PDB file of C-alpha atoms and ligand atoms in Angstrom:
ATOM      1  CA  MET I   1     120.593  99.998 105.796  1.00  0.00           C
ATOM      2  CA  GLY I   2     120.810 103.409 107.090  1.00  0.00           C
ATOM      3  CA  GLU I   3     122.381 106.375 105.693  1.00  0.00           C
ATOM      4  CA  ASP I   4     123.757 104.417 102.649  1.00  0.00           C
ATOM      5  CA  GLN I   5     124.571 106.053  99.155  1.00  0.00           C
ATOM      6  CA  ASN I   6     124.462 102.477  97.627  1.00  0.00           C
ATOM      7  CA  MET I   7     120.907 101.658  98.956  1.00  0.00           C
ATOM      8  CA  VAL I   8     118.588 101.612  96.054  1.00  0.00           C
ATOM      9  CA  ALA I   9     114.693 101.692  96.757  1.00  0.00           C
ATOM     10  CA  LEU I  10     111.609 101.034  94.449  1.00  0.00           C
ATOM     11  CA  VAL I  11     108.644 102.870  95.344  1.00  0.00           C
ATOM     12  CA  THR I  12     105.411 101.838  93.497  1.00  0.00           C
ATOM     13  CA  GLY I  13     102.744 104.756  92.881  1.00  0.00           C
ATOM     14  CA  ALA I  14     105.459 107.295  93.836  1.00  0.00           C
ATOM     15  CA  GLY I  15     104.122 110.226  91.953  1.00  0.00           C
ATOM     16  CA  ARG I  16     101.361 111.264  94.476  1.00  0.00           C
ATOM     17  CA  GLY I  17     100.141 110.729  97.947  1.00  0.00           C
ATOM     18  CA  ILE I  18     101.941 108.499 100.328  1.00  0.00           C
ATOM     19  CA  GLY I  19     104.137 106.974  97.826  1.00  0.00           C
ATOM     20  CA  ARG I  20     105.614 110.824  97.069  1.00  0.00           C
ATOM     21  CA  ALA I  21     106.421 111.030 100.673  1.00  0.00           C
ATOM     22  CA  VAL I  22     107.983 107.818 100.843  1.00  0.00           C
ATOM     23  CA  ALA I  23     110.289 108.249  97.978  1.00  0.00           C
ATOM     24  CA  LEU I  24     111.357 111.877  99.294  1.00  0.00           C
ATOM     25  CA  ARG I  25     111.789 110.126 102.738  1.00  0.00           C
ATOM     26  CA  LEU I  26     114.187 107.256 101.354  1.00  0.00           C
ATOM     27  CA  ALA I  27     115.907 109.820  99.315  1.00  0.00           C
ATOM     28  CA  GLY I  28     116.766 111.919 102.301  1.00  0.00           C
ATOM     29  CA  MET I  29     118.267 108.782 103.831  1.00  0.00           C
ATOM     30  CA  GLY I  30     120.605 108.321 100.502  1.00  0.00           C
ATOM     31  CA  ALA I  31     118.945 105.996  98.729  1.00  0.00           C
ATOM     32  CA  LYS I  32     118.548 106.186  94.975  1.00  0.00           C
ATOM     33  CA  VAL I  33     114.956 106.097  94.266  1.00  0.00           C
ATOM     34  CA  ALA I  34     113.046 104.278  91.342  1.00  0.00           C
ATOM     35  CA  VAL I  35     109.815 106.351  90.986  1.00  0.00           C
ATOM     36  CA  ASN I  36     106.937 104.313  89.722  1.00  0.00           C
ATOM     37  CA  TYR I  37     103.755 105.543  88.195  1.00  0.00           C
ATOM     38  CA  SER I  38     101.223 104.056  86.150  1.00  0.00           C
ATOM     39  CA  ALA I  39      99.082 107.366  84.987  1.00  0.00           C
ATOM     40  CA  SER I  40     100.995 110.246  86.826  1.00  0.00           C
ATOM     41  CA  GLU I  41     103.944 110.592  84.785  1.00  0.00           C
ATOM     42  CA  ASP I  42     104.502 114.245  85.259  1.00  0.00           C
ATOM     43  CA  LYS I  43     104.227 114.191  88.925  1.00  0.00           C
ATOM     44  CA  ALA I  44     106.529 111.279  88.891  1.00  0.00           C
ATOM     45  CA  ARG I  45     109.198 113.332  86.976  1.00  0.00           C
ATOM     46  CA  GLU I  46     108.566 116.077  89.488  1.00  0.00           C
ATOM     47  CA  VAL I  47     109.331 113.899  92.376  1.00  0.00           C
ATOM     48  CA  ALA I  48     112.515 112.490  90.705  1.00  0.00           C
ATOM     49  CA  GLN I  49     113.516 116.105  90.056  1.00  0.00           C
ATOM     50  CA  GLU I  50     113.031 117.008  93.560  1.00  0.00           C
ATOM     51  CA  ILE I  51     115.396 114.162  94.666  1.00  0.00           C
ATOM     52  CA  ILE I  52     117.990 114.936  92.095  1.00  0.00           C
ATOM     53  CA  SER I  53     117.671 118.840  92.927  1.00  0.00           C
ATOM     54  CA  ALA I  54     118.608 117.945  96.532  1.00  0.00           C
ATOM     55  CA  GLY I  55     121.604 116.076  95.193  1.00  0.00           C
ATOM     56  CA  GLY I  56     120.039 112.635  95.532  1.00  0.00           C
ATOM     57  CA  SER I  57     119.888 110.160  92.618  1.00  0.00           C
ATOM     58  CA  ALA I  58     116.327 109.089  90.981  1.00  0.00           C
ATOM     59  CA  MET I  59     114.775 107.452  88.135  1.00  0.00           C
ATOM     60  CA  VAL I  60     111.192 107.600  86.824  1.00  0.00           C
ATOM     61  CA  LEU I  61     109.814 103.991  85.878  1.00  0.00           C
ATOM     62  CA  GLY I  62     106.494 103.972  84.444  1.00  0.00           C
ATOM     63  CA  PHE I  63     104.490 100.645  84.824  1.00  0.00           C
ATOM     64  CA  ASP I  64     101.428  99.456  85.737  1.00  0.00           C
ATOM     65  CA  VAL I  65     102.072  96.874  88.853  1.00  0.00           C
ATOM     66  CA  SER I  66      98.867  94.637  88.124  1.00  0.00           C
ATOM     67  CA  ASP I  67     100.753  93.876  84.489  1.00  0.00           C
ATOM     68  CA  PRO I  68     103.193  90.843  84.834  1.00  0.00           C
ATOM     69  CA  GLY I  69     105.109  91.818  81.664  1.00  0.00           C
ATOM     70  CA  GLN I  70     105.168  95.478  82.634  1.00  0.00           C
ATOM     71  CA  VAL I  71     106.406  94.702  86.109  1.00  0.00           C
ATOM     72  CA  GLU I  72     109.136  92.783  84.712  1.00  0.00           C
ATOM     73  CA  GLU I  73     110.483  95.038  82.132  1.00  0.00           C
ATOM     74  CA  GLY I  74     110.211  97.692  84.627  1.00  0.00           C
ATOM     75  CA  PHE I  75     112.497  95.901  87.047  1.00  0.00           C
ATOM     76  CA  ALA I  76     114.911  95.161  84.412  1.00  0.00           C
ATOM     77  CA  ARG I  77     115.192  98.845  83.425  1.00  0.00           C
ATOM     78  CA  LEU I  78     115.627  99.637  87.162  1.00  0.00           C
ATOM     79  CA  MET I  79     118.488  96.784  87.451  1.00  0.00           C
ATOM     80  CA  ASP I  80     120.120  98.088  84.227  1.00  0.00           C
ATOM     81  CA  GLU I  81     120.260 101.716  85.608  1.00  0.00           C
ATOM     82  CA  PHE I  82     120.910 101.060  89.404  1.00  0.00           C
ATOM     83  CA  GLY I  83     122.351  97.350  89.396  1.00  0.00           C
ATOM     84  CA  ARG I  84     120.750  96.359  92.485  1.00  0.00           C
ATOM     85  CA  ILE I  85     117.728  96.469  94.905  1.00  0.00           C
ATOM     86  CA  ASP I  86     117.414  96.818  98.533  1.00  0.00           C
ATOM     87  CA  VAL I  87     114.127  98.140  99.321  1.00  0.00           C
ATOM     88  CA  LEU I  88     110.585  97.491  97.430  1.00  0.00           C
ATOM     89  CA  VAL I  89     107.693  99.639  98.917  1.00  0.00           C
ATOM     90  CA  ASN I  90     104.493  98.114  97.482  1.00  0.00           C
ATOM     91  CA  ASN I  91     102.435 101.579  98.122  1.00  0.00           C
ATOM     92  CA  ALA I  92     100.448 101.600  94.711  1.00  0.00           C
ATOM     93  CA  GLY I  93      96.670 101.072  95.480  1.00  0.00           C
ATOM     94  CA  VAL I  94      93.091 101.943  94.180  1.00  0.00           C
ATOM     95  CA  VAL I  95      89.415 102.152  95.605  1.00  0.00           C
ATOM     96  CA  ARG I  96      86.467 101.099  93.374  1.00  0.00           C
ATOM     97  CA  ASP I  97      83.837 101.341  96.232  1.00  0.00           C
ATOM     98  CA  GLY I  98      80.130 100.220  95.931  1.00  0.00           C
ATOM     99  CA  LEU I  99      77.917  98.142  98.309  1.00  0.00           C
ATOM    100  CA  LEU I 100      78.290  94.285  98.137  1.00  0.00           C
ATOM    101  CA  VAL I 101      74.816  93.841  96.487  1.00  0.00           C
ATOM    102  CA  ARG I 102      75.854  96.171  93.824  1.00  0.00           C
ATOM    103  CA  MET I 103      79.583  95.737  93.205  1.00  0.00           C
ATOM    104  CA  LYS I 104      80.464  94.839  89.560  1.00  0.00           C
ATOM    105  CA  GLU I 105      83.027  92.152  89.090  1.00  0.00           C
ATOM    106  CA  GLU I 106      85.348  94.434  87.212  1.00  0.00           C
ATOM    107  CA  ASP I 107      85.616  96.365  90.278  1.00  0.00           C
ATOM    108  CA  TRP I 108      86.434  93.517  92.356  1.00  0.00           C
ATOM    109  CA  ASP I 109      88.944  92.281  89.933  1.00  0.00           C
ATOM    110  CA  ARG I 110      90.636  95.814  89.245  1.00  0.00           C
ATOM    111  CA  VAL I 111      91.262  96.281  93.097  1.00  0.00           C
ATOM    112  CA  LEU I 112      92.449  93.016  93.795  1.00  0.00           C
ATOM    113  CA  ALA I 113      94.690  93.081  90.609  1.00  0.00           C
ATOM    114  CA  VAL I 114      96.324  96.359  91.755  1.00  0.00           C
ATOM    115  CA  ASN I 115      96.348  96.270  95.406  1.00  0.00           C
ATOM    116  CA  LEU I 116      97.213  92.503  96.009  1.00  0.00           C
ATOM    117  CA  LYS I 117      98.482  90.908  92.663  1.00  0.00           C
ATOM    118  CA  GLY I 118     100.665  94.018  92.200  1.00  0.00           C
ATOM    119  CA  ALA I 119     102.405  93.582  95.257  1.00  0.00           C
ATOM    120  CA  PHE I 120     102.874  90.047  94.728  1.00  0.00           C
ATOM    121  CA  LEU I 121     104.391  90.577  90.949  1.00  0.00           C
ATOM    122  CA  CYS I 122     106.587  93.433  92.446  1.00  0.00           C
ATOM    123  CA  LEU I 123     107.645  91.242  95.370  1.00  0.00           C
ATOM    124  CA  ARG I 124     108.389  88.257  93.017  1.00  0.00           C
ATOM    125  CA  ALA I 125     110.483  90.413  90.636  1.00  0.00           C
ATOM    126  CA  VAL I 126     112.765  91.654  93.418  1.00  0.00           C
ATOM    127  CA  ALA I 127     113.060  88.229  95.636  1.00  0.00           C
ATOM    128  CA  LYS I 128     115.736  86.563  93.354  1.00  0.00           C
ATOM    129  CA  PRO I 129     118.304  89.848  93.328  1.00  0.00           C
ATOM    130  CA  MET I 130     117.544  90.177  97.319  1.00  0.00           C
ATOM    131  CA  MET I 131     118.064  86.713  97.916  1.00  0.00           C
ATOM    132  CA  LYS I 132     121.542  86.974  95.781  1.00  0.00           C
ATOM    133  CA  GLN I 133     122.586  89.761  97.972  1.00  0.00           C
ATOM    134  CA  ARG I 134     121.401  87.849 101.327  1.00  0.00           C
ATOM    135  CA  SER I 135     119.763  91.406 102.096  1.00  0.00           C
ATOM    136  CA  GLY I 136     116.428  93.378 101.277  1.00  0.00           C
ATOM    137  CA  ARG I 137     113.658  95.132 102.955  1.00  0.00           C
ATOM    138  CA  ILE I 138     109.906  94.864 101.638  1.00  0.00           C
ATOM    139  CA  VAL I 139     107.250  97.231 103.206  1.00  0.00           C
ATOM    140  CA  ASN I 140     103.655  96.618 101.882  1.00  0.00           C
ATOM    141  CA  ILE I 141     101.432  99.598 102.296  1.00  0.00           C
ATOM    142  CA  GLY I 142      97.912  97.884 103.585  1.00  0.00           C
ATOM    143  CA  SER I 143      95.157  99.977 105.389  1.00  0.00           C
ATOM    144  CA  VAL I 144      93.310  99.941 108.638  1.00  0.00           C
ATOM    145  CA  MET I 145      90.417  98.693 106.707  1.00  0.00           C
ATOM    146  CA  GLY I 146      92.182  95.286 106.246  1.00  0.00           C
ATOM    147  CA  PHE I 147      91.697  95.047 109.889  1.00  0.00           C
ATOM    148  CA  LEU I 148      88.315  96.913 110.838  1.00  0.00           C
ATOM    149  CA  GLY I 149      86.572  95.909 107.751  1.00  0.00           C
ATOM    150  CA  SER I 150      84.568  98.887 105.718  1.00  0.00           C
ATOM    151  CA  ALA I 151      81.028  99.065 104.283  1.00  0.00           C
ATOM    152  CA  GLY I 152      80.844  99.715 100.800  1.00  0.00           C
ATOM    153  CA  GLN I 153      84.841  98.487 100.360  1.00  0.00           C
ATOM    154  CA  VAL I 154      84.766  94.645 100.239  1.00  0.00           C
ATOM    155  CA  ASN I 155      87.186  94.538  97.491  1.00  0.00           C
ATOM    156  CA  TYR I 156      89.206  96.993  98.938  1.00  0.00           C
ATOM    157  CA  SER I 157      89.493  95.465 102.684  1.00  0.00           C
ATOM    158  CA  ALA I 158      89.692  91.960 101.350  1.00  0.00           C
ATOM    159  CA  SER I 159      92.951  93.164  99.152  1.00  0.00           C
ATOM    160  CA  LYS I 160      94.296  94.876 102.210  1.00  0.00           C
ATOM    161  CA  ALA I 161      93.701  92.086 104.462  1.00  0.00           C
ATOM    162  CA  GLY I 162      95.399  89.717 101.732  1.00  0.00           C
ATOM    163  CA  LEU I 163      98.350  91.762 102.290  1.00  0.00           C
ATOM    164  CA  ILE I 164      98.906  90.656 105.492  1.00  0.00           C
ATOM    165  CA  GLY I 165      99.053  86.984 104.787  1.00  0.00           C
ATOM    166  CA  LEU I 166     101.101  87.770 101.785  1.00  0.00           C
ATOM    167  CA  THR I 167     103.686  89.830 104.306  1.00  0.00           C
ATOM    168  CA  LYS I 168     103.600  87.057 106.768  1.00  0.00           C
ATOM    169  CA  SER I 169     104.321  84.198 104.390  1.00  0.00           C
ATOM    170  CA  ALA I 170     107.002  86.114 102.417  1.00  0.00           C
ATOM    171  CA  ALA I 171     108.726  87.041 105.534  1.00  0.00           C
ATOM    172  CA  ARG I 172     108.799  83.479 106.569  1.00  0.00           C
ATOM    173  CA  GLU I 173     110.060  82.610 103.268  1.00  0.00           C
ATOM    174  CA  LEU I 174     112.739  85.174 102.807  1.00  0.00           C
ATOM    175  CA  ALA I 175     114.262  85.300 106.403  1.00  0.00           C
ATOM    176  CA  ALA I 176     116.958  83.077 105.977  1.00  0.00           C
ATOM    177  CA  ARG I 177     118.611  85.271 103.454  1.00  0.00           C
ATOM    178  CA  SER I 178     118.287  88.286 105.661  1.00  0.00           C
ATOM    179  CA  ILE I 179     115.459  89.822 104.118  1.00  0.00           C
ATOM    180  CA  THR I 180     112.502  91.391 106.106  1.00  0.00           C
ATOM    181  CA  VAL I 181     108.768  91.742 104.949  1.00  0.00           C
ATOM    182  CA  ASN I 182     106.741  94.104 106.795  1.00  0.00           C
ATOM    183  CA  LEU I 183     103.290  96.114 106.358  1.00  0.00           C
ATOM    184  CA  VAL I 184     102.478  99.361 107.527  1.00  0.00           C
ATOM    185  CA  ALA I 185      99.037  99.936 107.918  1.00  0.00           C
ATOM    186  CA  PRO I 186      97.658 103.634 107.516  1.00  0.00           C
ATOM    187  CA  GLY I 187      94.410 105.073 109.105  1.00  0.00           C
ATOM    188  CA  PHE I 188      92.987 107.979 107.634  1.00  0.00           C
ATOM    189  CA  ILE I 189      95.526 109.729 105.806  1.00  0.00           C
ATOM    190  CA  GLU I 190      95.007 113.162 103.778  1.00  0.00           C
ATOM    191  CA  THR I 191      95.741 112.471  99.957  1.00  0.00           C
ATOM    192  CA  ASP I 192      93.994 112.619  96.716  1.00  0.00           C
ATOM    193  CA  MET I 193      92.360 108.920  97.795  1.00  0.00           C
ATOM    194  CA  THR I 194      90.382 110.343 100.844  1.00  0.00           C
ATOM    195  CA  ALA I 195      90.143 114.262  99.375  1.00  0.00           C
ATOM    196  CA  VAL I 196      86.878 112.913  97.543  1.00  0.00           C
ATOM    197  CA  LEU I 197      85.467 111.699 100.524  1.00  0.00           C
ATOM    198  CA  SER I 198      82.152 114.314 101.686  1.00  0.00           C
ATOM    199  CA  ASP I 199      82.347 116.599 104.615  1.00  0.00           C
ATOM    200  CA  LYS I 200      79.956 114.389 106.278  1.00  0.00           C
ATOM    201  CA  VAL I 201      82.031 111.130 106.194  1.00  0.00           C
ATOM    202  CA  LYS I 202      85.267 112.957 106.918  1.00  0.00           C
ATOM    203  CA  ALA I 203      83.848 114.338 110.342  1.00  0.00           C
ATOM    204  CA  ALA I 204      82.561 110.691 111.156  1.00  0.00           C
ATOM    205  CA  TYR I 205      86.132 109.380 110.781  1.00  0.00           C
ATOM    206  CA  LEU I 206      87.502 112.510 112.709  1.00  0.00           C
ATOM    207  CA  ASP I 207      85.272 111.666 115.666  1.00  0.00           C
ATOM    208  CA  MET I 208      86.599 107.916 115.860  1.00  0.00           C
ATOM    209  CA  ILE I 209      90.155 108.878 115.836  1.00  0.00           C
ATOM    210  CA  PRO I 210      91.490 109.261 119.554  1.00  0.00           C
ATOM    211  CA  LEU I 211      94.399 111.656 118.054  1.00  0.00           C
ATOM    212  CA  LYS I 212      91.580 113.831 116.897  1.00  0.00           C
ATOM    213  CA  ARG I 213      93.571 114.655 113.345  1.00  0.00           C
ATOM    214  CA  PHE I 214      93.574 112.802 110.014  1.00  0.00           C
ATOM    215  CA  GLY I 215      97.433 111.349 109.229  1.00  0.00           C
ATOM    216  CA  ALA I 216      99.609 113.102 106.670  1.00  0.00           C
ATOM    217  CA  ALA I 217     101.691 111.099 104.095  1.00  0.00           C
ATOM    218  CA  GLU I 218     104.713 111.894 106.123  1.00  0.00           C
ATOM    219  CA  ASP I 219     103.368 110.145 109.034  1.00  0.00           C
ATOM    220  CA  VAL I 220     103.324 107.003 106.982  1.00  0.00           C
ATOM    221  CA  ALA I 221     106.622 107.652 105.500  1.00  0.00           C
ATOM    222  CA  ASN I 222     108.295 108.007 108.788  1.00  0.00           C
ATOM    223  CA  ALA I 223     107.300 104.231 109.529  1.00  0.00           C
ATOM    224  CA  VAL I 224     108.378 103.115 106.227  1.00  0.00           C
ATOM    225  CA  ALA I 225     111.718 104.752 106.694  1.00  0.00           C
ATOM    226  CA  PHE I 226     111.919 103.078 109.903  1.00  0.00           C
ATOM    227  CA  LEU I 227     111.466  99.502 108.679  1.00  0.00           C
ATOM    228  CA  ALA I 228     113.729 100.274 105.652  1.00  0.00           C
ATOM    229  CA  GLY I 229     116.497 101.603 108.030  1.00  0.00           C
ATOM    230  CA  GLU I 230     119.391 100.118 109.849  1.00  0.00           C
ATOM    231  CA  GLU I 231     117.779  99.800 113.094  1.00  0.00           C
ATOM    232  CA  ALA I 232     114.822  97.725 112.017  1.00  0.00           C
ATOM    233  CA  GLY I 233     117.037  94.768 111.033  1.00  0.00           C
ATOM    234  CA  TYR I 234     115.292  92.026 113.515  1.00  0.00           C
ATOM    235  CA  ILE I 235     111.951  93.027 112.748  1.00  0.00           C
ATOM    236  CA  THR I 236     109.935  90.893 110.027  1.00  0.00           C
ATOM    237  CA  GLY I 237     106.321  89.760 109.482  1.00  0.00           C
ATOM    238  CA  GLN I 238     104.901  92.619 111.412  1.00  0.00           C
ATOM    239  CA  VAL I 239     102.363  95.244 111.230  1.00  0.00           C
ATOM    240  CA  ILE I 240     103.029  98.859 112.148  1.00  0.00           C
ATOM    241  CA  HIS I 241      99.835 100.593 112.442  1.00  0.00           C
ATOM    242  CA  VAL I 242      99.577 104.337 111.581  1.00  0.00           C
ATOM    243  CA  ASN I 243      96.437 105.548 112.403  1.00  0.00           C
ATOM    244  CA  GLY I 244      95.779 108.086 115.265  1.00  0.00           C
ATOM    245  CA  GLY I 245      94.549 105.260 117.470  1.00  0.00           C
ATOM    246  CA  ILE I 246      91.428 104.475 115.414  1.00  0.00           C
ATOM    247  CA  TYR I 247      92.312 100.728 115.670  1.00  0.00           C
ATOM    248  CA  MET I 248      94.471  99.432 118.439  1.00  0.00           C
TER     249      MET I 248
HETATM  250  P1  LIG C   1      96.519 108.289  96.059  1.00  0.00           P
HETATM  251  O1  LIG C   1      96.865 109.683  96.528  1.00  0.00           O
HETATM  252  O2  LIG C   1      94.992 107.907  95.202  1.00  0.00           O
HETATM  253  O3  LIG C   1      97.854 107.565  95.058  1.00  0.00           O
HETATM  254  C1  LIG C   1      97.612 106.074  94.585  1.00  0.00           C
HETATM  255  C2  LIG C   1      98.875 105.661  93.919  1.00  0.00           C
HETATM  256  O4  LIG C   1      98.879 104.596  93.568  1.00  0.00           O
HETATM  257  C3  LIG C   1      99.435 106.783  92.842  1.00  0.00           C
HETATM  258  O5  LIG C   1     100.825 107.279  92.845  1.00  0.00           O
HETATM  259  C4  LIG C   1      98.902 105.955  91.840  1.00  0.00           C
HETATM  260  O6  LIG C   1      99.909 106.234  90.643  1.00  0.00           O
HETATM  261  C5  LIG C   1      99.260 104.644  92.131  1.00  0.00           C
HETATM  262  N1  LIG C   1      98.699 103.571  91.261  1.00  0.00           N
HETATM  263  C6  LIG C   1      97.245 103.339  91.215  1.00  0.00           C
HETATM  264  N2  LIG C   1      97.312 102.311  90.268  1.00  0.00           N
HETATM  265  C7  LIG C   1      98.596 101.621  89.685  1.00  0.00           C
HETATM  266  C8  LIG C   1      99.101 100.914  89.390  1.00  0.00           C
HETATM  267  N3  LIG C   1      98.206 100.026  88.248  1.00  0.00           N
HETATM  268  N4  LIG C   1     100.289 100.848  89.083  1.00  0.00           N
HETATM  269  C9  LIG C   1     101.201 101.543  89.341  1.00  0.00           C
HETATM  270  N5  LIG C   1     100.896 102.538  90.536  1.00  0.00           N
HETATM  271  C10 LIG C   1      99.212 102.797  90.427  1.00  0.00           C
HETATM  272  O7  LIG C   1      96.443 107.412  97.108  1.00  0.00           O
HETATM  273  P2  LIG C   1      97.176 107.348  98.716  1.00  0.00           P
HETATM  274  O8  LIG C   1      96.426 107.703  99.470  1.00  0.00           O
HETATM  275  O9  LIG C   1      98.681 107.914  98.254  1.00  0.00           O
HETATM  276  O10 LIG C   1      97.390 105.585  99.184  1.00  0.00           O
HETATM  277  C11 LIG C   1      98.757 105.172  98.429  1.00  0.00           C
HETATM  278  C12 LIG C   1      98.464 103.702  99.178  1.00  0.00           C
HETATM  279  O11 LIG C   1      98.086 103.736 100.668  1.00  0.00           O
HETATM  280  C13 LIG C   1      97.605 102.971  98.753  1.00  0.00           C
HETATM  281  O12 LIG C   1      97.884 101.368  98.815  1.00  0.00           O
HETATM  282  C14 LIG C   1      96.241 102.901  99.769  1.00  0.00           C
HETATM  283  O13 LIG C   1      95.369 101.621  99.777  1.00  0.00           O
HETATM  284  C15 LIG C   1      97.134 102.996 101.226  1.00  0.00           C
HETATM  285  N6  LIG C   1      96.212 103.415 102.025  1.00  0.00           N
HETATM  286  C16 LIG C   1      96.015 105.017 101.992  1.00  0.00           C
HETATM  287  C17 LIG C   1      95.198 105.482 102.827  1.00  0.00           C
HETATM  288  C18 LIG C   1      94.635 106.848 103.046  1.00  0.00           C
HETATM  289  O14 LIG C   1      93.902 107.404 103.782  1.00  0.00           O
HETATM  290  N7  LIG C   1      95.140 107.661 102.083  1.00  0.00           N
HETATM  291  C19 LIG C   1      94.716 104.774 104.292  1.00  0.00           C
HETATM  292  C20 LIG C   1      95.120 103.352 104.132  1.00  0.00           C
HETATM  293  C21 LIG C   1      96.013 102.857 102.886  1.00  0.00           C
HETATM  294  P3  LIG C   1      99.191 106.964  89.344  1.00  0.00           P
HETATM  295  O15 LIG C   1      98.496 108.144  89.510  1.00  0.00           O
HETATM  296  O16 LIG C   1     100.378 107.029  88.284  1.00  0.00           O
HETATM  297  O17 LIG C   1      98.436 105.730  88.688  1.00  0.00           O
END
């Protein structure tokens, strides 16, 4: 896919954090980018404006990834505007942490709905046009917690582990049409999601990271850009860990 002015990418949750870095990185590769948000409209507009100011193309696309009707309607708007879809990055994610014995069902349901069902709904929306085109790149953003497990995050870890199965099964289904599906599993990345953690928790994580630093959103975006690019055409159903070595 590489440096391609016709490449169209949809990045979910692209107003902030990792999604923002991915949107800017793909735009830098020449992609037209649909910048999805659910709550952060102003921030999504800023990302789109940054892309346009740099000479690229972008549209802002508000929808909640967990809502099937909104996903379908949002994707239809993308197709109206850009006419094709080449790259989907399922980045939108939430946490609702709590110990297992105290976890409310609504916190379980919400995290699974956004992180796992949301990825499924977006994947289902793009699959048909990608199959018709006989090309496409899908990158799901998992987490090291889907591999390690995490006390206080049974919902989050389960959603991220679920994405691994989703990735591998979709990769098998779509491979015959030259569509690749991979997962990038970040470790501790400095974004709003981790900014809320206490200094004590952060210090404990830092101690466990062999590279002795937290990751930046751009570290994750680099791996996504590789998987979306020309050189990754023979890679599917795989996981790339971007975690400073905390899980090997
Ligand atoms: P973040 O700064 O909290 O951003 C989360 C993003 O998800 C926001 O753009 C948010 O958009 C979007 N989002 C949440 N619910 C949504 C919904 N229902 N529909 C559409 N978008 C929704 O988090 P981040 O650190 O950038 O995380 C991005 C992804 O990386 C997540 O999947 C997260 O699990 C994963 N990850 C992060 C880390 C880390 O250390 N930061 C580590 C491993 C994995 P709105 O504000 O518009 O709702």
